[in-house]
Amino acid sequence: MSRKGGPWLSAVSSWSELGGIILLSLAVSGTAVLLASAVGVPLGSLLGLSRFRGRPLVVRATYTLMGLPPTVAGLAVYMLLRAPGPLGGLGLIFTPAAMVIAQWVLVTPIIIGLVAAAVEDKDRRFRETAVLLGATPWQARLLVLREARPAVFAAVVAGLGRAMAEVGAVMLVGGNIRWQTRVMTTAILLETRRGNFGDALVLGGVLLVIGFLLNSAIHRFQTGEG
Amino acid sequence: MPAGDEVMCAVGLKKSYDGRLVLDVERLGVRRGEVLAVLGPSGAGKTTLLRLLATLEEPSAGEVRFGDLVWAGRLSPADLLHWRRRLSFVPQNPVLFTGTVRFNVEMALALRGRDGPAASDEVEALLDRVGLLPLAGARAGSLSTGEAQRVCLARALVTRPDVLLFDEPTASLDPANVAIIEETLREAVRCWRPAVVIVTHNLFQARRVADRAALLVAGKLVEVGETGHLFDRPSDPRTAAFVRGEMVY
């Protein structure tokens, strides 16, 4: 592998390849988190605001899924998407779409669980105040959700962190194919397996810098602070 | 319906938690334009009584009457909303929503579909009354406890409710804040004559603001009467001991 004019990493031959890997990482994780938020924020809000029979079981199941091992999630998605699998006909296995699905499976329970906990915490304090101010049940729920906004945002950020750092599931369903499904974490794994620990550390540093820049941008958007 | 000019009354009201009876009030009413202080040691059931009056708790037995409505644990959503929109509750610890001071006071009117210049004028007048007009645009989270409690008071009064419920509203406040809150309360009573129930540990406050006082011990009413009478000529030895500052059980 030539390092001439490249970023001095054995698994990455050029700056454009490194850029492609970074962009694919952001695209896969960003899409997975957006989709997970679209499902997780409403479901988490509903779980946090509702009192129904069997709720403790649902909460416990959600908390269990928050700790779902990535390889298990990856394996389940792999079984679904592989050629003889139920969704094998879609031809998604070893594509970025499969990686998005695997990360979505991992991130959605995290967002549901964190949003539910945040909303429930605010619910105790603010719902009573809202109804005593003359709010209808729906107005009260909206006011509780309004108070939980920063924590909901934090839940989405936590989901993004989990997605960006994830390796097992995307490895299984993406296959770490060069120029196609190689992302930062799978590139790090490849370098480590080759014994190029220095290169793996450099990629890890790049991943951390990207994470820091992303979180800084999100924090700035959320608070208006620099 | 409550008797005479009573606005709200509790009749045969009982509340139990896990089989333990914490409140057992045979009859207690509050009249229009009257301030009723509910006194008693910690754990006497004072806050439980207020929460029952506000429909935040369901009675284990008995009922609360408010106008034509009766709260015995079940009301239609419309009646429950009507009940809660005719009263205001000021808790011991102020709870303010994220936003400005003005937003928090306006919210009570906005939830009733009232906004516009007239509502804005009412909000400003009340903020001025509680000394917070200069802080109208300040973030609620930046206020001191005393200021936050004054916002809660303004928010409670802006709807001109028929019944005002106060749960130890000045327990952790300095004398200046206490004076503002008590004077604002007196003005409200003079202005539109709401019925007021104030739970307090502060005997001096009860003497200052209340027309009548009730002593609650271990969930039961020991004595109810004119404030001066209850303090100066109590008819029950437990009341006499309580107003002397002695422990009663």
Short mmCIF file of N, CA and C in Angstrom, two decimals, chain B residues 65-218:
data_model
loop_
_atom_site.label_atom_id
_atom_site.label_comp_id
_atom_site.label_asym_id
_atom_site.label_seq_id
_atom_site.Cartn_x
_atom_site.Cartn_y
_atom_site.Cartn_z
N ARG B 65 -66.82 19.67 48.44
CA ARG B 65 -67.83 20.35 47.62
C ARG B 65 -67.32 21.73 47.24
N PHE B 66 -67.50 22.05 45.98
CA PHE B 66 -67.02 23.34 45.45
C PHE B 66 -68.07 23.80 44.46
N GLY B 67 -68.91 24.77 44.88
CA GLY B 67 -70.04 25.17 44.03
C GLY B 67 -70.96 23.98 43.84
N ASP B 68 -71.29 23.70 42.59
CA ASP B 68 -72.19 22.58 42.31
C ASP B 68 -71.44 21.26 42.17
N LEU B 69 -70.13 21.32 42.22
CA LEU B 69 -69.34 20.11 41.97
C LEU B 69 -68.97 19.40 43.26
N VAL B 70 -68.86 18.10 43.17
CA VAL B 70 -68.49 17.27 44.33
C VAL B 70 -67.31 16.39 43.93
N TRP B 71 -66.24 16.47 44.72
CA TRP B 71 -65.06 15.63 44.45
C TRP B 71 -65.02 14.48 45.45
N ALA B 72 -65.34 13.30 44.93
CA ALA B 72 -65.27 12.11 45.77
C ALA B 72 -64.34 11.09 45.11
N GLY B 73 -63.51 11.59 44.21
CA GLY B 73 -62.55 10.71 43.53
C GLY B 73 -62.84 10.55 42.05
N ARG B 74 -63.99 11.07 41.63
CA ARG B 74 -64.35 10.91 40.23
C ARG B 74 -65.11 12.15 39.75
N LEU B 75 -64.63 12.72 38.67
CA LEU B 75 -65.32 13.83 38.02
C LEU B 75 -65.06 13.70 36.51
N SER B 76 -65.97 14.23 35.72
CA SER B 76 -65.72 14.20 34.27
C SER B 76 -64.51 15.10 33.98
N PRO B 77 -63.78 14.83 32.89
CA PRO B 77 -62.63 15.68 32.57
C PRO B 77 -63.00 17.16 32.51
N ALA B 78 -64.18 17.47 31.97
CA ALA B 78 -64.60 18.87 31.86
C ALA B 78 -64.82 19.48 33.24
N ASP B 79 -65.48 18.71 34.14
CA ASP B 79 -65.72 19.23 35.49
C ASP B 79 -64.43 19.37 36.27
N LEU B 80 -63.51 18.41 36.07
CA LEU B 80 -62.22 18.48 36.76
C LEU B 80 -61.45 19.73 36.32
N LEU B 81 -61.50 20.00 35.02
CA LEU B 81 -60.83 21.18 34.49
C LEU B 81 -61.48 22.45 35.04
N HIS B 82 -62.81 22.45 35.08
CA HIS B 82 -63.55 23.60 35.60
C HIS B 82 -63.17 23.85 37.06
N TRP B 83 -63.09 22.76 37.85
CA TRP B 83 -62.71 22.85 39.27
C TRP B 83 -61.33 23.50 39.41
N ARG B 84 -60.39 22.95 38.67
CA ARG B 84 -59.00 23.42 38.82
C ARG B 84 -58.81 24.82 38.28
N ARG B 85 -59.63 25.20 37.31
CA ARG B 85 -59.48 26.55 36.76
C ARG B 85 -60.13 27.59 37.67
N ARG B 86 -60.87 27.15 38.66
CA ARG B 86 -61.47 28.11 39.60
C ARG B 86 -60.67 28.24 40.88
N LEU B 87 -59.53 27.53 40.94
CA LEU B 87 -58.69 27.69 42.13
C LEU B 87 -57.24 27.88 41.73
N SER B 88 -56.45 28.34 42.68
CA SER B 88 -55.00 28.43 42.48
C SER B 88 -54.32 27.81 43.67
N PHE B 89 -53.16 27.25 43.43
CA PHE B 89 -52.43 26.53 44.47
C PHE B 89 -51.01 27.08 44.49
N VAL B 90 -50.57 27.54 45.63
CA VAL B 90 -49.18 28.00 45.76
C VAL B 90 -48.44 27.01 46.65
N PRO B 91 -47.50 26.27 46.09
CA PRO B 91 -46.81 25.24 46.88
C PRO B 91 -45.71 25.83 47.75
N GLN B 92 -45.21 24.99 48.65
CA GLN B 92 -44.13 25.44 49.54
C GLN B 92 -42.87 25.77 48.74
N ASN B 93 -42.55 24.89 47.80
CA ASN B 93 -41.36 25.12 46.96
C ASN B 93 -41.81 25.57 45.58
N PRO B 94 -41.40 26.78 45.20
CA PRO B 94 -41.88 27.30 43.91
C PRO B 94 -41.45 26.44 42.73
N VAL B 95 -42.37 26.22 41.84
CA VAL B 95 -42.08 25.49 40.59
C VAL B 95 -42.35 26.43 39.43
N LEU B 96 -41.31 26.80 38.72
CA LEU B 96 -41.47 27.70 37.57
C LEU B 96 -41.02 26.99 36.30
N PHE B 97 -41.67 27.33 35.22
CA PHE B 97 -41.33 26.73 33.94
C PHE B 97 -40.16 27.47 33.29
N THR B 98 -39.45 26.79 32.42
CA THR B 98 -38.35 27.41 31.69
C THR B 98 -38.91 28.58 30.87
N GLY B 99 -38.29 29.73 31.02
CA GLY B 99 -38.78 30.91 30.31
C GLY B 99 -38.64 32.11 31.22
N THR B 100 -39.21 33.20 30.78
CA THR B 100 -39.09 34.43 31.57
C THR B 100 -40.12 34.47 32.70
N VAL B 101 -39.93 35.44 33.58
CA VAL B 101 -40.89 35.67 34.66
C VAL B 101 -42.26 35.98 34.06
N ARG B 102 -42.26 36.85 33.06
CA ARG B 102 -43.53 37.23 32.42
C ARG B 102 -44.22 36.00 31.83
N PHE B 103 -43.45 35.16 31.16
CA PHE B 103 -44.01 33.94 30.54
C PHE B 103 -44.71 33.08 31.59
N ASN B 104 -44.08 32.95 32.75
CA ASN B 104 -44.65 32.10 33.79
C ASN B 104 -45.99 32.63 34.30
N VAL B 105 -46.11 33.95 34.39
CA VAL B 105 -47.37 34.51 34.88
C VAL B 105 -48.42 34.50 33.78
N GLU B 106 -47.98 34.82 32.58
CA GLU B 106 -48.92 34.84 31.44
C GLU B 106 -49.49 33.44 31.17
N MET B 107 -48.68 32.42 31.52
CA MET B 107 -49.08 31.05 31.19
C MET B 107 -50.47 30.71 31.76
N ALA B 108 -50.72 31.15 33.00
CA ALA B 108 -52.00 30.82 33.63
C ALA B 108 -53.17 31.36 32.81
N LEU B 109 -52.98 32.55 32.22
CA LEU B 109 -54.04 33.13 31.39
C LEU B 109 -54.07 32.46 30.02
N ALA B 110 -52.87 32.21 29.46
CA ALA B 110 -52.80 31.62 28.12
C ALA B 110 -53.45 30.24 28.09
N LEU B 111 -53.29 29.47 29.18
CA LEU B 111 -53.89 28.13 29.22
C LEU B 111 -55.42 28.21 29.22
N ARG B 112 -55.94 29.37 29.58
CA ARG B 112 -57.40 29.57 29.55
C ARG B 112 -57.82 30.29 28.28
N GLY B 113 -56.88 30.42 27.34
CA GLY B 113 -57.20 31.06 26.07
C GLY B 113 -57.26 32.56 26.16
N ARG B 114 -56.66 33.13 27.23
CA ARG B 114 -56.69 34.60 27.38
C ARG B 114 -55.31 35.17 27.08
N ASP B 115 -55.22 35.96 26.05
CA ASP B 115 -53.98 36.68 25.80
C ASP B 115 -54.33 38.04 25.21
N GLY B 116 -53.36 38.74 24.71
CA GLY B 116 -53.64 40.07 24.16
C GLY B 116 -53.30 41.15 25.16
N PRO B 117 -53.57 42.41 24.76
CA PRO B 117 -53.15 43.56 25.58
C PRO B 117 -53.76 43.55 26.99
N ALA B 118 -55.04 43.18 27.10
CA ALA B 118 -55.69 43.21 28.42
C ALA B 118 -54.99 42.23 29.37
N ALA B 119 -54.71 41.04 28.88
CA ALA B 119 -54.03 40.04 29.70
C ALA B 119 -52.63 40.52 30.06
N SER B 120 -51.98 41.12 29.10
CA SER B 120 -50.62 41.62 29.33
C SER B 120 -50.62 42.70 30.41
N ASP B 121 -51.65 43.56 30.38
CA ASP B 121 -51.76 44.62 31.41
C ASP B 121 -51.95 44.01 32.79
N GLU B 122 -52.79 42.96 32.86
CA GLU B 122 -53.03 42.31 34.16
C GLU B 122 -51.74 41.70 34.70
N VAL B 123 -50.99 41.07 33.81
CA VAL B 123 -49.72 40.44 34.22
C VAL B 123 -48.78 41.50 34.75
N GLU B 124 -48.68 42.61 34.04
CA GLU B 124 -47.75 43.66 34.45
C GLU B 124 -48.17 44.26 35.78
N ALA B 125 -49.47 44.46 35.95
CA ALA B 125 -49.95 45.03 37.21
C ALA B 125 -49.60 44.12 38.39
N LEU B 126 -49.77 42.83 38.20
CA LEU B 126 -49.46 41.90 39.30
C LEU B 126 -47.96 41.81 39.56
N LEU B 127 -47.18 41.79 38.47
CA LEU B 127 -45.73 41.76 38.65
C LEU B 127 -45.28 43.01 39.39
N ASP B 128 -45.90 44.13 39.06
CA ASP B 128 -45.58 45.38 39.76
C ASP B 128 -45.94 45.26 41.23
N ARG B 129 -47.11 44.66 41.50
CA ARG B 129 -47.57 44.53 42.89
C ARG B 129 -46.61 43.70 43.74
N VAL B 130 -46.04 42.64 43.14
CA VAL B 130 -45.13 41.79 43.91
C VAL B 130 -43.67 42.23 43.74
N GLY B 131 -43.49 43.42 43.14
CA GLY B 131 -42.15 44.01 43.06
C GLY B 131 -41.24 43.34 42.05
N LEU B 132 -41.82 42.72 41.01
CA LEU B 132 -40.98 41.99 40.05
C LEU B 132 -41.08 42.53 38.63
N LEU B 133 -41.71 43.68 38.47
CA LEU B 133 -41.84 44.22 37.10
C LEU B 133 -40.47 44.44 36.45
N PRO B 134 -39.48 44.95 37.21
CA PRO B 134 -38.16 45.12 36.57
C PRO B 134 -37.53 43.80 36.13
N LEU B 135 -38.00 42.69 36.71
CA LEU B 135 -37.43 41.38 36.36
C LEU B 135 -38.34 40.61 35.39
N ALA B 136 -39.32 41.29 34.80
CA ALA B 136 -40.30 40.60 33.94
C ALA B 136 -39.63 39.81 32.82
N GLY B 137 -38.53 40.35 32.30
CA GLY B 137 -37.86 39.67 31.19
C GLY B 137 -36.75 38.74 31.63
N ALA B 138 -36.56 38.61 32.95
CA ALA B 138 -35.47 37.75 33.46
C ALA B 138 -35.85 36.29 33.36
N ARG B 139 -34.83 35.44 33.23
CA ARG B 139 -35.10 34.00 33.20
C ARG B 139 -35.57 33.54 34.57
N ALA B 140 -36.62 32.72 34.59
CA ALA B 140 -37.17 32.26 35.87
C ALA B 140 -36.12 31.51 36.69
N GLY B 141 -35.23 30.81 35.99
CA GLY B 141 -34.21 30.03 36.69
C GLY B 141 -33.17 30.87 37.38
N SER B 142 -33.13 32.18 37.09
CA SER B 142 -32.12 33.03 37.71
C SER B 142 -32.62 33.70 38.98
N LEU B 143 -33.87 33.42 39.38
CA LEU B 143 -34.45 34.11 40.53
C LEU B 143 -34.05 33.46 41.85
N SER B 144 -34.09 34.26 42.92
CA SER B 144 -33.92 33.70 44.27
C SER B 144 -35.21 32.98 44.66
N THR B 145 -35.17 32.22 45.74
CA THR B 145 -36.37 31.49 46.18
C THR B 145 -37.51 32.46 46.48
N GLY B 146 -37.17 33.56 47.13
CA GLY B 146 -38.20 34.54 47.47
C GLY B 146 -38.84 35.14 46.24
N GLU B 147 -38.00 35.49 45.27
CA GLU B 147 -38.53 36.06 44.02
C GLU B 147 -39.37 35.02 43.29
N ALA B 148 -38.89 33.78 43.26
CA ALA B 148 -39.63 32.72 42.57
C ALA B 148 -40.99 32.51 43.23
N GLN B 149 -41.03 32.58 44.56
CA GLN B 149 -42.31 32.39 45.25
C GLN B 149 -43.26 33.55 44.95
N ARG B 150 -42.70 34.75 44.79
CA ARG B 150 -43.55 35.90 44.43
C ARG B 150 -44.10 35.74 43.00
N VAL B 151 -43.31 35.13 42.11
CA VAL B 151 -43.82 34.83 40.76
C VAL B 151 -44.99 33.84 40.87
N CYS B 152 -44.80 32.82 41.73
CA CYS B 152 -45.89 31.83 41.91
C CYS B 152 -47.15 32.51 42.44
N LEU B 153 -46.96 33.47 43.34
CA LEU B 153 -48.12 34.19 43.89
C LEU B 153 -48.81 34.99 42.78
N ALA B 154 -47.99 35.72 42.00
CA ALA B 154 -48.57 36.51 40.90
C ALA B 154 -49.32 35.59 39.92
N ARG B 155 -48.74 34.45 39.63
CA ARG B 155 -49.35 33.48 38.71
C ARG B 155 -50.65 32.94 39.29
N ALA B 156 -50.68 32.77 40.60
CA ALA B 156 -51.89 32.25 41.25
C ALA B 156 -53.00 33.28 41.26
N LEU B 157 -52.63 34.56 41.37
CA LEU B 157 -53.65 35.60 41.51
C LEU B 157 -54.16 36.13 40.17
N VAL B 158 -53.35 35.98 39.11
CA VAL B 158 -53.68 36.64 37.85
C VAL B 158 -55.00 36.14 37.27
N THR B 159 -55.41 34.92 37.65
CA THR B 159 -56.67 34.38 37.11
C THR B 159 -57.86 34.74 37.99
N ARG B 160 -57.59 35.44 39.08
CA ARG B 160 -58.65 35.82 40.05
C ARG B 160 -59.51 34.62 40.43
N PRO B 161 -58.92 33.61 41.04
CA PRO B 161 -59.66 32.38 41.35
C PRO B 161 -60.64 32.57 42.50
N ASP B 162 -61.61 31.68 42.57
CA ASP B 162 -62.58 31.71 43.68
C ASP B 162 -61.95 31.18 44.97
N VAL B 163 -60.99 30.27 44.81
CA VAL B 163 -60.34 29.67 45.98
C VAL B 163 -58.82 29.73 45.79
N LEU B 164 -58.13 30.13 46.85
CA LEU B 164 -56.66 30.16 46.84
C LEU B 164 -56.16 29.19 47.90
N LEU B 165 -55.30 28.29 47.50
CA LEU B 165 -54.74 27.32 48.44
C LEU B 165 -53.24 27.58 48.58
N PHE B 166 -52.79 27.76 49.79
CA PHE B 166 -51.36 28.03 50.04
C PHE B 166 -50.80 26.94 50.94
N ASP B 167 -49.71 26.32 50.50
CA ASP B 167 -49.07 25.31 51.33
C ASP B 167 -47.73 25.85 51.83
N GLU B 168 -47.72 26.34 53.06
CA GLU B 168 -46.50 26.90 53.65
C GLU B 168 -45.80 27.84 52.66
N PRO B 169 -46.49 28.88 52.20
CA PRO B 169 -45.93 29.67 51.09
C PRO B 169 -44.70 30.49 51.47
N THR B 170 -44.50 30.71 52.76
CA THR B 170 -43.38 31.58 53.16
C THR B 170 -42.40 30.85 54.07
N ALA B 171 -42.45 29.52 54.05
CA ALA B 171 -41.66 28.73 55.02
C ALA B 171 -40.17 29.04 54.95
N SER B 172 -39.65 29.31 53.76
CA SER B 172 -38.20 29.49 53.66
C SER B 172 -37.83 30.89 53.18
N LEU B 173 -38.70 31.85 53.48
CA LEU B 173 -38.46 33.20 52.97
C LEU B 173 -38.07 34.18 54.07
N ASP B 174 -37.39 35.24 53.65
CA ASP B 174 -36.98 36.28 54.61
C ASP B 174 -38.18 37.19 54.90
N PRO B 175 -38.09 37.99 55.98
CA PRO B 175 -39.24 38.82 56.39
C PRO B 175 -39.73 39.76 55.30
N ALA B 176 -38.82 40.30 54.47
CA ALA B 176 -39.26 41.24 53.43
C ALA B 176 -40.16 40.54 52.41
N ASN B 177 -39.75 39.35 52.00
CA ASN B 177 -40.58 38.58 51.05
C ASN B 177 -41.90 38.16 51.68
N VAL B 178 -41.84 37.78 52.96
CA VAL B 178 -43.06 37.38 53.67
C VAL B 178 -44.04 38.55 53.69
N ALA B 179 -43.53 39.75 53.96
CA ALA B 179 -44.40 40.93 54.05
C ALA B 179 -45.07 41.20 52.71
N ILE B 180 -44.30 41.10 51.62
CA ILE B 180 -44.88 41.35 50.28
C ILE B 180 -45.99 40.34 49.99
N ILE B 181 -45.71 39.08 50.30
CA ILE B 181 -46.69 38.03 50.00
C ILE B 181 -47.95 38.21 50.84
N GLU B 182 -47.78 38.50 52.12
CA GLU B 182 -48.97 38.66 52.98
C GLU B 182 -49.79 39.88 52.57
N GLU B 183 -49.13 40.98 52.23
CA GLU B 183 -49.86 42.19 51.86
C GLU B 183 -50.59 41.99 50.52
N THR B 184 -49.93 41.29 49.59
CA THR B 184 -50.57 41.01 48.30
C THR B 184 -51.80 40.13 48.50
N LEU B 185 -51.67 39.17 49.41
CA LEU B 185 -52.80 38.29 49.71
C LEU B 185 -53.97 39.09 50.30
N ARG B 186 -53.66 39.97 51.23
CA ARG B 186 -54.73 40.79 51.83
C ARG B 186 -55.44 41.63 50.76
N GLU B 187 -54.64 42.20 49.88
CA GLU B 187 -55.22 43.02 48.81
C GLU B 187 -56.15 42.20 47.93
N ALA B 188 -55.71 40.98 47.60
CA ALA B 188 -56.53 40.10 46.75
C ALA B 188 -57.86 39.81 47.44
N VAL B 189 -57.82 39.55 48.74
CA VAL B 189 -59.05 39.24 49.48
C VAL B 189 -59.98 40.46 49.48
N ARG B 190 -59.40 41.64 49.64
CA ARG B 190 -60.22 42.86 49.62
C ARG B 190 -60.81 43.08 48.23
N CYS B 191 -60.02 42.77 47.20
CA CYS B 191 -60.38 43.12 45.82
C CYS B 191 -61.50 42.24 45.27
N TRP B 192 -61.34 40.91 45.28
CA TRP B 192 -62.41 40.08 44.69
C TRP B 192 -62.92 38.99 45.63
N ARG B 193 -62.51 39.04 46.87
CA ARG B 193 -63.03 38.21 47.95
C ARG B 193 -62.96 36.70 47.66
N PRO B 194 -61.79 36.21 47.32
CA PRO B 194 -61.66 34.75 47.19
C PRO B 194 -61.66 34.10 48.57
N ALA B 195 -61.97 32.82 48.60
CA ALA B 195 -61.81 32.04 49.83
C ALA B 195 -60.36 31.55 49.84
N VAL B 196 -59.70 31.71 50.99
CA VAL B 196 -58.28 31.37 51.07
C VAL B 196 -58.05 30.34 52.16
N VAL B 197 -57.33 29.29 51.82
CA VAL B 197 -56.89 28.31 52.83
C VAL B 197 -55.37 28.35 52.84
N ILE B 198 -54.81 28.64 54.00
CA ILE B 198 -53.36 28.72 54.08
C ILE B 198 -52.86 27.75 55.16
N VAL B 199 -52.04 26.83 54.73
CA VAL B 199 -51.40 25.90 55.65
C VAL B 199 -50.10 26.55 56.12
N THR B 200 -49.92 26.64 57.41
CA THR B 200 -48.71 27.28 57.90
C THR B 200 -48.28 26.71 59.25
N HIS B 201 -46.98 26.70 59.45
CA HIS B 201 -46.44 26.36 60.77
C HIS B 201 -46.28 27.62 61.60
N ASN B 202 -46.35 28.74 60.89
CA ASN B 202 -46.01 30.02 61.51
C ASN B 202 -47.24 30.61 62.22
N LEU B 203 -47.24 30.49 63.54
CA LEU B 203 -48.40 30.95 64.32
C LEU B 203 -48.59 32.46 64.19
N PHE B 204 -47.46 33.18 64.12
CA PHE B 204 -47.56 34.64 63.98
C PHE B 204 -48.22 34.99 62.65
N GLN B 205 -47.86 34.25 61.61
CA GLN B 205 -48.46 34.50 60.30
C GLN B 205 -49.96 34.23 60.33
N ALA B 206 -50.33 33.13 60.99
CA ALA B 206 -51.76 32.80 61.09
C ALA B 206 -52.51 33.94 61.78
N ARG B 207 -51.93 34.49 62.83
CA ARG B 207 -52.58 35.59 63.55
C ARG B 207 -52.67 36.83 62.66
N ARG B 208 -51.63 37.04 61.85
CA ARG B 208 -51.60 38.25 61.01
C ARG B 208 -52.62 38.19 59.88
N VAL B 209 -52.75 37.02 59.24
CA VAL B 209 -53.53 37.01 57.97
C VAL B 209 -54.88 36.31 58.07
N ALA B 210 -55.08 35.45 59.07
CA ALA B 210 -56.26 34.58 59.01
C ALA B 210 -57.45 35.15 59.79
N ASP B 211 -58.63 34.98 59.22
CA ASP B 211 -59.86 35.33 59.94
C ASP B 211 -60.24 34.19 60.88
N ARG B 212 -60.07 32.96 60.38
CA ARG B 212 -60.33 31.79 61.21
C ARG B 212 -59.14 30.87 61.14
N ALA B 213 -59.03 30.02 62.15
CA ALA B 213 -57.93 29.06 62.16
C ALA B 213 -58.47 27.70 62.58
N ALA B 214 -57.82 26.67 62.05
CA ALA B 214 -58.19 25.30 62.41
C ALA B 214 -56.93 24.56 62.83
N LEU B 215 -57.04 23.79 63.91
CA LEU B 215 -55.89 22.99 64.35
C LEU B 215 -56.13 21.54 63.98
N LEU B 216 -55.18 20.99 63.27
CA LEU B 216 -55.25 19.61 62.81
C LEU B 216 -54.15 18.84 63.53
N VAL B 217 -54.52 17.77 64.22
CA VAL B 217 -53.53 16.93 64.90
C VAL B 217 -53.83 15.47 64.55
N ALA B 218 -52.82 14.78 64.08
CA ALA B 218 -52.94 13.37 63.70
C ALA B 218 -54.13 13.15 62.76
#
